[in-house]
Each structure stands twice: as C-alpha cells, then as structure tokens.
Short mmCIF file of C-alpha atoms in Angstrom, two decimals:
data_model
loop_
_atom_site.label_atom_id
_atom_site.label_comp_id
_atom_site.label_asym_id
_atom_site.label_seq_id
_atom_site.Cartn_x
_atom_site.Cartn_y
_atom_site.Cartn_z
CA UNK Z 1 0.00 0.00 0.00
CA UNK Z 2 2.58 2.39 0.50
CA UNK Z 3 4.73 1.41 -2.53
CA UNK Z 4 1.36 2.22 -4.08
CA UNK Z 5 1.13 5.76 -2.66
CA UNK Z 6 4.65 6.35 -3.30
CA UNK Z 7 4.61 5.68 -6.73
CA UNK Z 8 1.29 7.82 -7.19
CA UNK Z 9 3.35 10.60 -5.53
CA UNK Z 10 6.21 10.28 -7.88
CA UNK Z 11 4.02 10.05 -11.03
CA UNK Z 12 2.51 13.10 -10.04
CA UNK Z 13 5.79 14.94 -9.88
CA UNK Z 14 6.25 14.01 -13.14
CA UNK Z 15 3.70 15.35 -14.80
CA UNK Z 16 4.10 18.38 -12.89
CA UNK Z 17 7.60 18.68 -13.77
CA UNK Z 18 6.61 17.99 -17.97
CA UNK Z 19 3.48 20.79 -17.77
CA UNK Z 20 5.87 23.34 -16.45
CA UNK Z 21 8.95 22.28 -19.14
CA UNK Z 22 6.04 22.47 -21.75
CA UNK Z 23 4.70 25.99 -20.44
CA UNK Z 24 8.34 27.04 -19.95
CA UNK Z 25 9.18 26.46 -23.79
CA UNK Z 26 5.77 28.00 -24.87
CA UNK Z 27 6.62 31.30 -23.48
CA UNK Z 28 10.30 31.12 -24.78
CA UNK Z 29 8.95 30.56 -28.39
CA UNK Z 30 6.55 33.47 -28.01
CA UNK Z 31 8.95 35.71 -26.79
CA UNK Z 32 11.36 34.70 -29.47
CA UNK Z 33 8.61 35.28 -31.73
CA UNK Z 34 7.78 38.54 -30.34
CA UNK Z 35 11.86 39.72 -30.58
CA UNK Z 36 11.73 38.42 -34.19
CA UNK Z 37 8.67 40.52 -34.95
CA UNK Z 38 11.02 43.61 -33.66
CA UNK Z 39 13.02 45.35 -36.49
CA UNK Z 40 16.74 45.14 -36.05
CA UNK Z 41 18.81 48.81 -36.85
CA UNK Z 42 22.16 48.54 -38.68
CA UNK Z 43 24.65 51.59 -38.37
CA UNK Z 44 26.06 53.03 -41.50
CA UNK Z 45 29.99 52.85 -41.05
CA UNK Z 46 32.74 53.71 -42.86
CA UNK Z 47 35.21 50.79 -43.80
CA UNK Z 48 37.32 48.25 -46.26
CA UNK Z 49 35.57 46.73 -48.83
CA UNK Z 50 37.05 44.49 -51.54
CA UNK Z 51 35.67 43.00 -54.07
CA UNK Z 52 36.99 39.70 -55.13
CA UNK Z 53 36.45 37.11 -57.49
CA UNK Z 54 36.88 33.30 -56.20
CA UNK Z 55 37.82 30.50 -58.37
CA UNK Z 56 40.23 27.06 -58.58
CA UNK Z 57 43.39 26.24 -60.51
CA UNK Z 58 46.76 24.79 -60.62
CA UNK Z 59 50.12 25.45 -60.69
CA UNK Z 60 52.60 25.78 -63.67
CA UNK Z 61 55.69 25.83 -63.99
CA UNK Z 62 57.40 28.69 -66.24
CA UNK Z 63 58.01 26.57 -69.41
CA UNK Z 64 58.42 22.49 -69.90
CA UNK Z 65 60.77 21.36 -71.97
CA UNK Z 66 60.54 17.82 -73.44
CA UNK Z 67 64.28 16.51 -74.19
CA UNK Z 68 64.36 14.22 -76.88
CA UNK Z 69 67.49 12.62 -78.73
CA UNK Z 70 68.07 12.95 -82.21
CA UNK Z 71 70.23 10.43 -82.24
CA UNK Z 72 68.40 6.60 -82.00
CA UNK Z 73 70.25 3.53 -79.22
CA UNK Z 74 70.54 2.15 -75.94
CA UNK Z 75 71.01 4.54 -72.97
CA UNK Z 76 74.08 4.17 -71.57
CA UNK Z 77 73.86 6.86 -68.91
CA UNK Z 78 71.55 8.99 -66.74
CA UNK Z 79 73.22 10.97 -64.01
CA UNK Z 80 70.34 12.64 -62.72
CA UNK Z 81 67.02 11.77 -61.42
CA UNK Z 82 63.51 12.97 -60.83
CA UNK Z 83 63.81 16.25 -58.44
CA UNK Z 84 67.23 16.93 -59.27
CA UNK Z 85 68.58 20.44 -60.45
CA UNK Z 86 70.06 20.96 -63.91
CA UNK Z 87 72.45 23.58 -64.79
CA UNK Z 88 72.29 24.56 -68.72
CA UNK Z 89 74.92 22.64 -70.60
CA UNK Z 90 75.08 19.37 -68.11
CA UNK Z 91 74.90 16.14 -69.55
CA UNK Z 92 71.45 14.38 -68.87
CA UNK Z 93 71.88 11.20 -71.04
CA UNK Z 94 74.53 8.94 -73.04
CA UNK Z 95 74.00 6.88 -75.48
CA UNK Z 96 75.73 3.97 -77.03
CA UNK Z 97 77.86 5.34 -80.15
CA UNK Z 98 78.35 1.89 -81.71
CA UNK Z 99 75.61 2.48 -84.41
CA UNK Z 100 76.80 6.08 -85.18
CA UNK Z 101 80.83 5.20 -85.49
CA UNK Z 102 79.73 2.47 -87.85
CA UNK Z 103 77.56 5.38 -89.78
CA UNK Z 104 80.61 7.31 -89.58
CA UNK Z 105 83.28 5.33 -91.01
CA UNK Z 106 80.39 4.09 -93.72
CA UNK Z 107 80.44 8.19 -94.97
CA UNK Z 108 83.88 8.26 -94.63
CA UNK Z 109 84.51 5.90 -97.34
CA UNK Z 110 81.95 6.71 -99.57
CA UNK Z 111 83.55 10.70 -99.54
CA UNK Z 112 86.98 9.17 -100.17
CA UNK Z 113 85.22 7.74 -103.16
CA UNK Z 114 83.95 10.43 -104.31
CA UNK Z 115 86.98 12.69 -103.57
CA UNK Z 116 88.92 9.89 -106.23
CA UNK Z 117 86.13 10.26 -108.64
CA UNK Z 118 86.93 13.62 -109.07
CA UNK Z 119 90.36 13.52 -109.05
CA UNK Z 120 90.56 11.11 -111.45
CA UNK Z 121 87.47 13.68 -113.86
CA UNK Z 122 90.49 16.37 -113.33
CA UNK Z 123 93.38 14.12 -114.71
CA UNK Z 124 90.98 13.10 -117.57
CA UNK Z 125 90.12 16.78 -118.12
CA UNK Z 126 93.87 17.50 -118.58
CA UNK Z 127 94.74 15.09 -120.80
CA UNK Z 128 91.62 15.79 -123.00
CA UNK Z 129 92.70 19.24 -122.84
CA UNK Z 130 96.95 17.75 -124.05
CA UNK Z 131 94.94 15.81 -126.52
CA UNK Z 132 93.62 19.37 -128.06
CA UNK Z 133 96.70 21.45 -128.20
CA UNK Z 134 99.17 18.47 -129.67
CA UNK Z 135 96.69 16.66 -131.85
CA UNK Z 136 95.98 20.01 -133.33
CA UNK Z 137 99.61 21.38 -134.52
CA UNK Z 138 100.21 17.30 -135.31
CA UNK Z 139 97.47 16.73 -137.75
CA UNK Z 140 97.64 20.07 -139.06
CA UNK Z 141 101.58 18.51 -139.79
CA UNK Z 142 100.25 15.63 -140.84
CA UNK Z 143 98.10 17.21 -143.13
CA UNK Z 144 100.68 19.52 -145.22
CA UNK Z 145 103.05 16.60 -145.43
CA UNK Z 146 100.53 14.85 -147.31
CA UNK Z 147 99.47 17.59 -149.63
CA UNK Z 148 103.17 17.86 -150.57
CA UNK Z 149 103.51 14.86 -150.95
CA UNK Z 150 100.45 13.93 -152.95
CA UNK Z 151 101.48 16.97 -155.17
CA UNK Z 152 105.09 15.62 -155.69
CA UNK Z 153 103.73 12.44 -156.60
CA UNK Z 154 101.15 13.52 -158.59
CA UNK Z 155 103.71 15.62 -160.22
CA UNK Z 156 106.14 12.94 -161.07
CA UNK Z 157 102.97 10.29 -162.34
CA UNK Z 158 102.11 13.12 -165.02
CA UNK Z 159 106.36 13.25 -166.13
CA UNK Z 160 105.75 9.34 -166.29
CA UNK Z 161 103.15 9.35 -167.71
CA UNK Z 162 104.40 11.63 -170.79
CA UNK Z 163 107.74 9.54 -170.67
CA UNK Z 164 105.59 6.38 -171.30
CA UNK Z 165 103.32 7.56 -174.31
CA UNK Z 166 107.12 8.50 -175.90
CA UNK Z 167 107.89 4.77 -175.04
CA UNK Z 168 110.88 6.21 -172.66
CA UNK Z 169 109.69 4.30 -169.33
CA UNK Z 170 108.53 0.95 -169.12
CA UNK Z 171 104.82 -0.03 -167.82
CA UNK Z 172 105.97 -1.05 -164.67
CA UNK Z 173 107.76 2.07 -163.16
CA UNK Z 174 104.01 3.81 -164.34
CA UNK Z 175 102.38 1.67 -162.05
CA UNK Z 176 104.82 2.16 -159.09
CA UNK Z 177 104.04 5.43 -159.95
CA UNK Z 178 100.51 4.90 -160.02
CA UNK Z 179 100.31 2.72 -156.64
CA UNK Z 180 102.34 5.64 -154.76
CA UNK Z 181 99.61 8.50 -155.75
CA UNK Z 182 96.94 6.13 -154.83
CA UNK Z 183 98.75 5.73 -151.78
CA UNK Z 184 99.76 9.71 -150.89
CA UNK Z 185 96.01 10.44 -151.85
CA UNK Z 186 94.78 7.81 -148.73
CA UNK Z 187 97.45 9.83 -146.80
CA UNK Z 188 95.58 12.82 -147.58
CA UNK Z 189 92.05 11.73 -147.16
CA UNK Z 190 93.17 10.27 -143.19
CA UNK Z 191 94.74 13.75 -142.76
CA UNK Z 192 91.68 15.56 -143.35
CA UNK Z 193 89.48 13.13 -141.40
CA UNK Z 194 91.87 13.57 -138.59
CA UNK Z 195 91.67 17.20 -138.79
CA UNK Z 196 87.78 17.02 -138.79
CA UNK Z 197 87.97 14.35 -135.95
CA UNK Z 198 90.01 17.69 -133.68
CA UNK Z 199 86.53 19.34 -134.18
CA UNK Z 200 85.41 16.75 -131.69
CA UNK Z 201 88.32 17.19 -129.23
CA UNK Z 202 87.08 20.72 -127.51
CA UNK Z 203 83.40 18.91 -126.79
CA UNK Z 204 85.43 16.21 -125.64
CA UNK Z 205 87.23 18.76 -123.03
CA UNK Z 206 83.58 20.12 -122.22
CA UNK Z 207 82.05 16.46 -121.23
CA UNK Z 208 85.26 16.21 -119.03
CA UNK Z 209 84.64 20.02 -117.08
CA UNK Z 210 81.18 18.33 -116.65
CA UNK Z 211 82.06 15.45 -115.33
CA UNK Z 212 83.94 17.60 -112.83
CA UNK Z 213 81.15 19.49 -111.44
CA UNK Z 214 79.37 16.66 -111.02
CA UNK Z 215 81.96 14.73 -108.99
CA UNK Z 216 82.50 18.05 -106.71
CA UNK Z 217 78.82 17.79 -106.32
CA UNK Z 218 79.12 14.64 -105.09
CA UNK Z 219 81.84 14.98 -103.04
CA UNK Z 220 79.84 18.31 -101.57
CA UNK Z 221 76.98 15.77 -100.69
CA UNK Z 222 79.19 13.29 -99.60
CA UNK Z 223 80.73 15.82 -97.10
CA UNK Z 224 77.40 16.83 -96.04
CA UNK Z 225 76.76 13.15 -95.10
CA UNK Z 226 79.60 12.94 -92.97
CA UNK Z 227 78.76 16.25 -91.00
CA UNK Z 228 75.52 14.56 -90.68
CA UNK Z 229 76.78 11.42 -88.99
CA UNK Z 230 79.31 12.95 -87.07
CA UNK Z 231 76.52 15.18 -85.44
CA UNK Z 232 74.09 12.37 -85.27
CA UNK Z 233 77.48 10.87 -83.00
CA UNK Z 234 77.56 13.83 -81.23
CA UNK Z 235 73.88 13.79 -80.63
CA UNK Z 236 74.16 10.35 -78.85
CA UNK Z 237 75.32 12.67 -75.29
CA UNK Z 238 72.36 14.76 -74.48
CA UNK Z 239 72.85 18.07 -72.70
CA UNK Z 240 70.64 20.52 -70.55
CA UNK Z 241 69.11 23.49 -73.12
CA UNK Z 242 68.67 25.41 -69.94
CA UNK Z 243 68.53 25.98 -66.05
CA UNK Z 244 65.86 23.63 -64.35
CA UNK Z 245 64.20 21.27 -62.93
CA UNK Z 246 63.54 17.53 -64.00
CA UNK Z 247 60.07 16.65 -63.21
CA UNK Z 248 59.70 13.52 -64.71
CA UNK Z 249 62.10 10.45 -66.37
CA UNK Z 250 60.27 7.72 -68.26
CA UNK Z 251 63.83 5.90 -69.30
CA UNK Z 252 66.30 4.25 -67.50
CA UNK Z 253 69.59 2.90 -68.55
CA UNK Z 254 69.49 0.05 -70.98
CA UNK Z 255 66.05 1.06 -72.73
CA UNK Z 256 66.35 1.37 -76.53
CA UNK Z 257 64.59 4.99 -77.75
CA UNK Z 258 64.02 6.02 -80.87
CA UNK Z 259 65.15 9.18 -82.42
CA UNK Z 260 62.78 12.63 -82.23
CA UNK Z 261 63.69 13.83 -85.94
CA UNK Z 262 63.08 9.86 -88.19
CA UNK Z 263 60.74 8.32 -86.19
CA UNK Z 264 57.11 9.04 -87.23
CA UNK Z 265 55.71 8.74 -83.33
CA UNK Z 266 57.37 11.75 -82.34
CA UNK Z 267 60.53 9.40 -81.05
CA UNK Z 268 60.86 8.40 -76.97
CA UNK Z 269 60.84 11.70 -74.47
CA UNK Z 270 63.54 11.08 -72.34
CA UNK Z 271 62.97 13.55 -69.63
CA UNK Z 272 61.06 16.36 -68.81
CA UNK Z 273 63.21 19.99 -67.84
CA UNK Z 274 60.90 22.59 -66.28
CA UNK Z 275 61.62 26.00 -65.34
CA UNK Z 276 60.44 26.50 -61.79
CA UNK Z 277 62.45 30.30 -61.41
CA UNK Z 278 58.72 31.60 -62.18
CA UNK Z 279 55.37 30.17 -61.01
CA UNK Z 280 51.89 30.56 -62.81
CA UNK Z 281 48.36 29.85 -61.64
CA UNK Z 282 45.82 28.73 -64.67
CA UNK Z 283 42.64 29.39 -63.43
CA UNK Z 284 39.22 29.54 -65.09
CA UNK Z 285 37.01 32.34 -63.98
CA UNK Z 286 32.97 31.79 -64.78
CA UNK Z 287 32.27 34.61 -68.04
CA UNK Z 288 29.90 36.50 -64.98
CA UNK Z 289 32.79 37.71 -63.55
CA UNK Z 290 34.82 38.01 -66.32
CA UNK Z 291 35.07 41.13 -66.61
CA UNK Z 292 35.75 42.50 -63.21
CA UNK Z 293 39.37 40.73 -64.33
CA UNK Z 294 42.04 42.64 -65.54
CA UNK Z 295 45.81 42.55 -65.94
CA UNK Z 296 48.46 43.46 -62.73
CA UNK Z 297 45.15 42.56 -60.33
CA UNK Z 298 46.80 40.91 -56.93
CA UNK Z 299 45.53 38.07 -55.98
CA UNK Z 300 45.55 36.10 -53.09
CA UNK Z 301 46.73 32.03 -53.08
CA UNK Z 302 46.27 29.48 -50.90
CA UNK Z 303 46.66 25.12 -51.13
CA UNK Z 304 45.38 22.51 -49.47
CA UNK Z 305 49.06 21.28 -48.92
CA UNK Z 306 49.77 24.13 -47.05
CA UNK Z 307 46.95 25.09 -44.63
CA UNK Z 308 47.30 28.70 -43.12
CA UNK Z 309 49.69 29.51 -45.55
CA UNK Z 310 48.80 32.61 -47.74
CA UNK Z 311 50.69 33.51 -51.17
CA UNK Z 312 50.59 36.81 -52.99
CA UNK Z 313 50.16 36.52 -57.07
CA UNK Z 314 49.07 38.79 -59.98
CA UNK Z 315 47.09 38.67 -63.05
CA UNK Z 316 49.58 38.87 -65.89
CA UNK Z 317 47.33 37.33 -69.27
CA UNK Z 318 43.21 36.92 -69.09
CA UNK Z 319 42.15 34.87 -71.96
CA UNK Z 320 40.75 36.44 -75.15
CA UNK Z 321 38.58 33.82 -76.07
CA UNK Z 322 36.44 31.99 -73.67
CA UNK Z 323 36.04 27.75 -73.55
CA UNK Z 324 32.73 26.72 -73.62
CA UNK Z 325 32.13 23.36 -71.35
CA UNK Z 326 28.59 21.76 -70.72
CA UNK Z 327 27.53 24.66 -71.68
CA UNK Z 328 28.90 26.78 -69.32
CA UNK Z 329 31.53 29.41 -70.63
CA UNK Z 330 34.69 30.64 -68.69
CA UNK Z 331 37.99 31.83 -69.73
CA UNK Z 332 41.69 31.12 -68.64
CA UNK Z 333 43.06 33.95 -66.37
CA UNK Z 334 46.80 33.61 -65.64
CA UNK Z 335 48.24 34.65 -62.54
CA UNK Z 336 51.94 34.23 -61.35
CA UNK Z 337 53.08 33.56 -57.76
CA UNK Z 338 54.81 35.80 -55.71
CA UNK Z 339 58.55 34.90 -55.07
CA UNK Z 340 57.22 33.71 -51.07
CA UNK Z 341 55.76 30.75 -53.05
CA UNK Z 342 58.34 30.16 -55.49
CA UNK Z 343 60.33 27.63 -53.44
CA UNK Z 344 56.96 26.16 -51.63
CA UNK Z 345 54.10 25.28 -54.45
CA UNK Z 346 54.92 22.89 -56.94
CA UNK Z 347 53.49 22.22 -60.67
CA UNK Z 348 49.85 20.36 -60.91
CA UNK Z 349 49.07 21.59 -57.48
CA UNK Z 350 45.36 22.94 -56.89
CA UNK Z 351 45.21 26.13 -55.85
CA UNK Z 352 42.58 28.43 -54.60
CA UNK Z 353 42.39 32.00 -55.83
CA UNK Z 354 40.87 35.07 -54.40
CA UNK Z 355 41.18 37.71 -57.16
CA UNK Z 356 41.14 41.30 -55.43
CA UNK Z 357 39.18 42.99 -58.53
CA UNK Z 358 38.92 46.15 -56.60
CA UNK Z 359 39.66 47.83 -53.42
CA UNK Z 360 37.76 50.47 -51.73
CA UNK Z 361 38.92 52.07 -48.25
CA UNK Z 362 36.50 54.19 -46.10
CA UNK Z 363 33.57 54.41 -48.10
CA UNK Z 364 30.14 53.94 -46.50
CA UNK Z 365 28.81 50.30 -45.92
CA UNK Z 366 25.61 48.71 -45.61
CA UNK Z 367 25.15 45.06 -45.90
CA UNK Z 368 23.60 43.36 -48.77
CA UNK Z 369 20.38 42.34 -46.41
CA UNK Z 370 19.36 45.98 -45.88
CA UNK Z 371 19.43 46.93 -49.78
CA UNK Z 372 16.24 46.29 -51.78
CA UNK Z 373 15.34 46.83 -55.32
CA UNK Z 374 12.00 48.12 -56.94
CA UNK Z 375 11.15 50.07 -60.34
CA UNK Z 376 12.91 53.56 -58.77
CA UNK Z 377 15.75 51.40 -58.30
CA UNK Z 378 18.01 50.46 -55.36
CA UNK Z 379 16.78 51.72 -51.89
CA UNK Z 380 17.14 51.32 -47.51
CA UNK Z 381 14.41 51.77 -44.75
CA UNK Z 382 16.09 54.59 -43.39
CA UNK Z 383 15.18 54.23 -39.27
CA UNK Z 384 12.64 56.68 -37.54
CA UNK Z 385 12.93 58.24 -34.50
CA UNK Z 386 11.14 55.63 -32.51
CA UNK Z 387 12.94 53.01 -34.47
CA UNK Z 388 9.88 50.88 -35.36
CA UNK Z 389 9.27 51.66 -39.13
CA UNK Z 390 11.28 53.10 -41.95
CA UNK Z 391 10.98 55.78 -44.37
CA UNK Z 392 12.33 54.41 -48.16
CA UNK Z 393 15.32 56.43 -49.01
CA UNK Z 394 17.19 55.55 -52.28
CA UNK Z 395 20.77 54.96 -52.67
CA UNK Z 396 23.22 54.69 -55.44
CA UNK Z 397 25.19 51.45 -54.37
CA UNK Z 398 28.85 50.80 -55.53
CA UNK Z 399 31.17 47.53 -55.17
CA UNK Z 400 30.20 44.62 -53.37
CA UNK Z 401 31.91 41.40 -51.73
CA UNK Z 402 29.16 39.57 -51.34
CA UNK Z 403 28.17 40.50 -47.87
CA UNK Z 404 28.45 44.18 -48.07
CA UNK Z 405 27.90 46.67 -50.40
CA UNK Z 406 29.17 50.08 -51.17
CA UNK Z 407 26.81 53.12 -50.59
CA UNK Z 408 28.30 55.99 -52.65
CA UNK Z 409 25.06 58.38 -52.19
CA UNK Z 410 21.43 58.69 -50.59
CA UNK Z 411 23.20 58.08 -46.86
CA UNK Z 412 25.38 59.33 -44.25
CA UNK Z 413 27.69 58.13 -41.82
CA UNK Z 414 25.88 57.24 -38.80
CA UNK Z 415 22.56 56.77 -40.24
CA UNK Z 416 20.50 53.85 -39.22
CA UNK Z 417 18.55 51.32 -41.45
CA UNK Z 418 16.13 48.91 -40.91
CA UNK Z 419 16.38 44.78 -41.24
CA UNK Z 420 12.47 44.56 -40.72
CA UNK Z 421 10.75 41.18 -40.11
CA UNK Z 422 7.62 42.31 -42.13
CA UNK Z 423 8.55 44.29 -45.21
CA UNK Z 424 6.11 47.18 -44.85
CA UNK Z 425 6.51 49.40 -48.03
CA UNK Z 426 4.65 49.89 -51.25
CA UNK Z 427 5.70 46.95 -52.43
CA UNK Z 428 3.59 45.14 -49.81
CA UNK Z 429 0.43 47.38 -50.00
CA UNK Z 430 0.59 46.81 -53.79
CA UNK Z 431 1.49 50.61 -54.67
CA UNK Z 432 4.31 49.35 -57.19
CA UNK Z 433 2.00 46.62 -58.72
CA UNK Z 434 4.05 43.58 -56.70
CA UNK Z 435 1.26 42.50 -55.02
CA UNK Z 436 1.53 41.15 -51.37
CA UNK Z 437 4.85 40.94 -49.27
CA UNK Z 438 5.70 37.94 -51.78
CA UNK Z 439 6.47 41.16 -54.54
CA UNK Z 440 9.03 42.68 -51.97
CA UNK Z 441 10.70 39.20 -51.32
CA UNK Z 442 11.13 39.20 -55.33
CA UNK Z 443 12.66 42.69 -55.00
CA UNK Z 444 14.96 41.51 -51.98
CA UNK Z 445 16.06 38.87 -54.17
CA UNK Z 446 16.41 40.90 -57.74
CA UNK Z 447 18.63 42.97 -55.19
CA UNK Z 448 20.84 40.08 -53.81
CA UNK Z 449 20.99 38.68 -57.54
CA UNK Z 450 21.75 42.39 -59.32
CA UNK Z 451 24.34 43.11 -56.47
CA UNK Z 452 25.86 39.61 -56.61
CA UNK Z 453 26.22 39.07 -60.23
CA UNK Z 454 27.64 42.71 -61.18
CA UNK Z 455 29.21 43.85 -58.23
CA UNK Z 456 27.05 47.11 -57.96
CA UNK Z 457 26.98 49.97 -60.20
CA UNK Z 458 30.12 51.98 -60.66
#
C-alpha cells in the first residue's frame, strides 16, 4: 500500500515537472517570436571593402621542356634523377655510339670515293685538254706533209706518164708510180678526217669540265653526309638546353629509344626539364565575372598542402577567347606567384584563388540584407525616431563582396537602417503593382541577384 502511494506521488511529480517544461518552452517561443517581430537597426559605417572574385586552378611551372634525342640507341647513362637540379649545358643522357661510329666510317669511305672520282674527272680533263693542243699542230703537220707529198707524186705520175706515151719508161715504173699516188692520196684523205675528228676534241674537253662538277657535287653531298653522322654521334650525349628542374624520367639505362627527328611517333621523351624560377596559376574564372578581371590585379593564393599559408600573385594574361564546357563558358586567367611561393608550391598543385578585382577604403557600408530593389531602383528603410518603421530612401550602391555593399550616395555616416521582419513598403500594399509581401521578397532577391552578379553599379 505504501509502494502504491509512493509511486502515485512520484508520477505526479512528473507530470508536474513535464506541464511546467512544456509551459516554460511556450513562453520562450513566443517571446522569441515577439523579438523576431522587432526590427533590427544597422549603423552606416565607414570601412574596407574588396571586391573579389573566387575560383580554382593549378600550378605551372614557367616553361616544360621535353628533351628528346636525335640520335636513336641504348642509354648508356643517366646521371640525374627525378627532383634533381640541372644547370644549362650538363649532360642528362649517353648513349651507345656503336651504331653512329659504324655510320661514320660508312660516310667516310663513300667521300673518299667520291673525292677519287673527281680527281681522277680532273686528270681526264687534262689530258683531253693535251689531246687538243698536240693533236691540233700534229694533224695540221700531218696534213701539209701529205698535200706535198700527194702533189710531188702527182707531179712525177704526169712526167711518167708523158715519158711512157714517148715509149721512154717501161709499164711497170708507171704503175709504181701509179700505186704511190693512190697511196699519198689515202694519206691525204686520213689527214683531213683527222683534222675534222680535232673538231670533236674541244666537246670532248667540255664532257670532261662536266664530269667535274658533277663529282665536286658529289663529293659536296658526300661531305654533307659525314657532317651529318658525325653530329648524329655527337647527338648520342644529351645536354641541358637550360637551367631547371627535372620533373619527370620515363627511361632508365638500358632502354632502346628512338630518335625525335626519323621516327614518325614523335621518337621516346627522355625527360622532362621545367623551369620552376617563375610560377603561374591557370585558373578559369565563370564569363559573370569576367570582366571584373584585368591585368596586374593581386591576388591572393592558398593550397590545401599548405593550410594557413597565404601567397601573394598577380594577373599577368586573361584569356581572349572563352572555352565553352557543358555549356557553361569561362575563360583562362593567368596569374603568377609571388617569389614567397616560389620555393613552396609545386606544378599540378590545386590552388585556390581570391582575385582582389577592386579595393575600396573608407567608403560607406551597408550590408547586402538591408538593400532592396524596386522600379525607382536600389533603396534602404532609413530608421525613424522611434525606431519601429522606416521611411524608403534611395541609394546609389557601388562595389560589393558579397556580404556588403558600397553606398556611394542617398546616406550618411551614422545613419540607421532597418532589417524589418515584415517588409512594410509599397511593395507590400501593392502601390508598385508587386502584389503582397511575396512582390518585396522578389525585389529583396532581384537585389541580392543584381548586387551579386555585377558587383554594384560603378
């Protein structure tokens, strides 16, 4: 019986205790309600306001180089590795010269070829050119020995003939006679044909000079081929083009790669040499905020990699084109790091970028909440004396970060402006054609969205 009565007790209590939590909470919701109902006054100050433009990129080095070999083999040596710093003019990779000695000594003997075919075109030339000057004064000789003597014996077969009809010679010295002239007149006839043969001799000397130039063309190709192969063996040692970085090495030593100039691929990239003595952000900004962008803006840079660490950069190249992506349209904005980062961000990192695209110091501020927009334009609730209802006032609003906005005219320092709970203005009575309070929350929001999207009027 009394567990009974004590438990009655203690259920009692209990409900006492929830009706007073309930009425407890009831008149804290009320009186939260009734403070909400209350409009709140902010001050018009005088401050710092920036406007900035946010967006995402990643770091780049100042130029990559891709080293390639000219030269095609087997990598003999690599003396430096991923990470490792490269002076201009150090050797980054050997390879095996077996291939281009062999190509060398191959040219070699083919220009000592040619070099002997021309020589040998000059000797000919000079003898063809002997061949002119004595076969000339020979023949011609030759030629006047013959006349004279066909005309002596042509001379003495007439006297024979004469002695013969007088019966003074006998038949057989007339046909010694005879068989001489026939014999002087052959002489002749070869002497002449030899003289026209010299006509041939000078064309003869010009089909030598000929071959000439063409052997000295050949030996000028030949040498050209052997410059050729003795740079392709030079090309088998690589060396630095410039100051860097290597970032990456896809070889090692042994690997077979094929040469950058004769292979159709492109040939084997050896290494990659970056220049890391500047830094560069490539970031795309959305084409809304475009053109708050422009060249020698600071900016402000910060990584994940580096958490509380801040970096100074500035806007050296906005795009002139924009890239369109699912339909959405930015451009490329480059931005390079300030020499604190230089030595602390590294290529491919992501980077976030706050883009100061203007800068305003003490100017009058209002934040974005308190500025609303109808068909007069942008305007406050200025306060009241008693602080419970606002007159309109309109305002000319400048550069905005989002959160605050610029006033350049319509307020003073000091001035107060309502946050109401209840938008009372013509808006809400329907004296601008918006309807109910559902027309000012429109205009709040046109407001928000014309401040937001153009950074105020300027």
């Amino acid at each position: 019986m009394k567990k009974f009565v004590v438990f009655l007790i203690l259920l009692a209590a209990c409900g006492a205790a929830a009706y007073w939590y309930q009425q407890k909470q009831a008149a804290a919701t009320q009186e939260a309600e009734q403070q909400s109902d209350k409009p709140r006054l902010i001050l018009v100050e005088r401050k710092t306001i920036d406007l900035r433009v946010s967006t995402t990129g990643k770091v780049v080095s100042n130029l990559d180089v891709e080293i390639k070999s000219k030269a095609s083999g087997q990598i003999t040596r690599l003396p430096f590795d991923v990470s490792d710093k490269i002076t201009s003019g150090d050797l980054l990779c050997q390879l095996d010269p077996v291939d281009e000695l062999r190509n060398v000594a191959q040219r070699q003997a083919q220009l000592q070829a040619t070099r002997a075919r021309l020589e040998q075109a000059t000797q000919q030339l000079r003898i063809a050119q002997a061949d002119v000057d004595t076969g000339t004064s020979t023949a011609l000789a030759e030629l006047d020995s013959a006349q004279v003597k066909y005309r002596e014996i042509q001379g003495r077969l007439e006297r024979t003939q004469d002695l013969y009809r007088k019966r003074v010679v006998s038949s057989e010295e007339l046909d010694i006679l005879r068989s001489d002239a026939s014999a002087a007149e052959r002489a002749l006839t070869q002497a002449r044909v030899r003289i026209t043969e010299l006509q041939n001799l000078p064309r003869t000397v010009e089909l030598r000079k000929q071959d000439i130039i063409l052997n000295k063309t050949e030996v000028t190709r030949a040498e050209i081929d052997m410059e050729n192969v003795e740079q392709r063996l030079k090309e088998t040692k690589i060396y630095a083009p410039m100051n860097g970085v290597i970032t990456s090495r896809p070889v090692q030593i042994g690997q077979i790669i094929a040469s950058g100039i004769s292979n159709v691929g492109g040939g084997t990239t050896l290494m990659t040499l970056s220049d890391l003595s500047r830094l560069f952000i490539d970031a795309s900004v959305d084409e809304s905020d475009i053109g708050k962008i422009r060249e020698k803006q600071k900016a402000v840079i910060t990584a994940d990699a580096f958490p509380g660490q801040r970096f100074t950069g500035e806007v050296v190249r906005v795009a002139a084109k924009g890239v369109t992506n699912s339909n959405v349209v930015t451009f490329e904005v480059k931005m390079e790091v300030g020499e604190a980062g230089l030595d602390i961000l590294k290529p491919e990192m992501t980077a976030n970028v706050e883009i100061q695209a203007e800068r305003r110091e003490d100017v009058l501020v209002l934040p974005n909440e308190t500025i609303q927009y109808g068909k007069t334009g942008y305007y406050v609730l200025l306060a009241n004396d008693d602080s419970t209802s606002g007159v309109r006032t309109k305002i000319e609003p400048g550069i905005t970060d989002g959160l605050n906005t610029e006033v350049k005219s319509g307020l003073s320092e000091g001035d107060q402006v309502l946050i109401p709970s209840s938008i009372q203005s013509r808006w809400s009575r329907g004296e601008d054609n918006a309807g109910s309070s559902g027309g000012m929350s429109r205009g709040m929001r046109s407001a928000a969205y014309r401040l937001g999207s153009s950074g105020g009027r300027r």
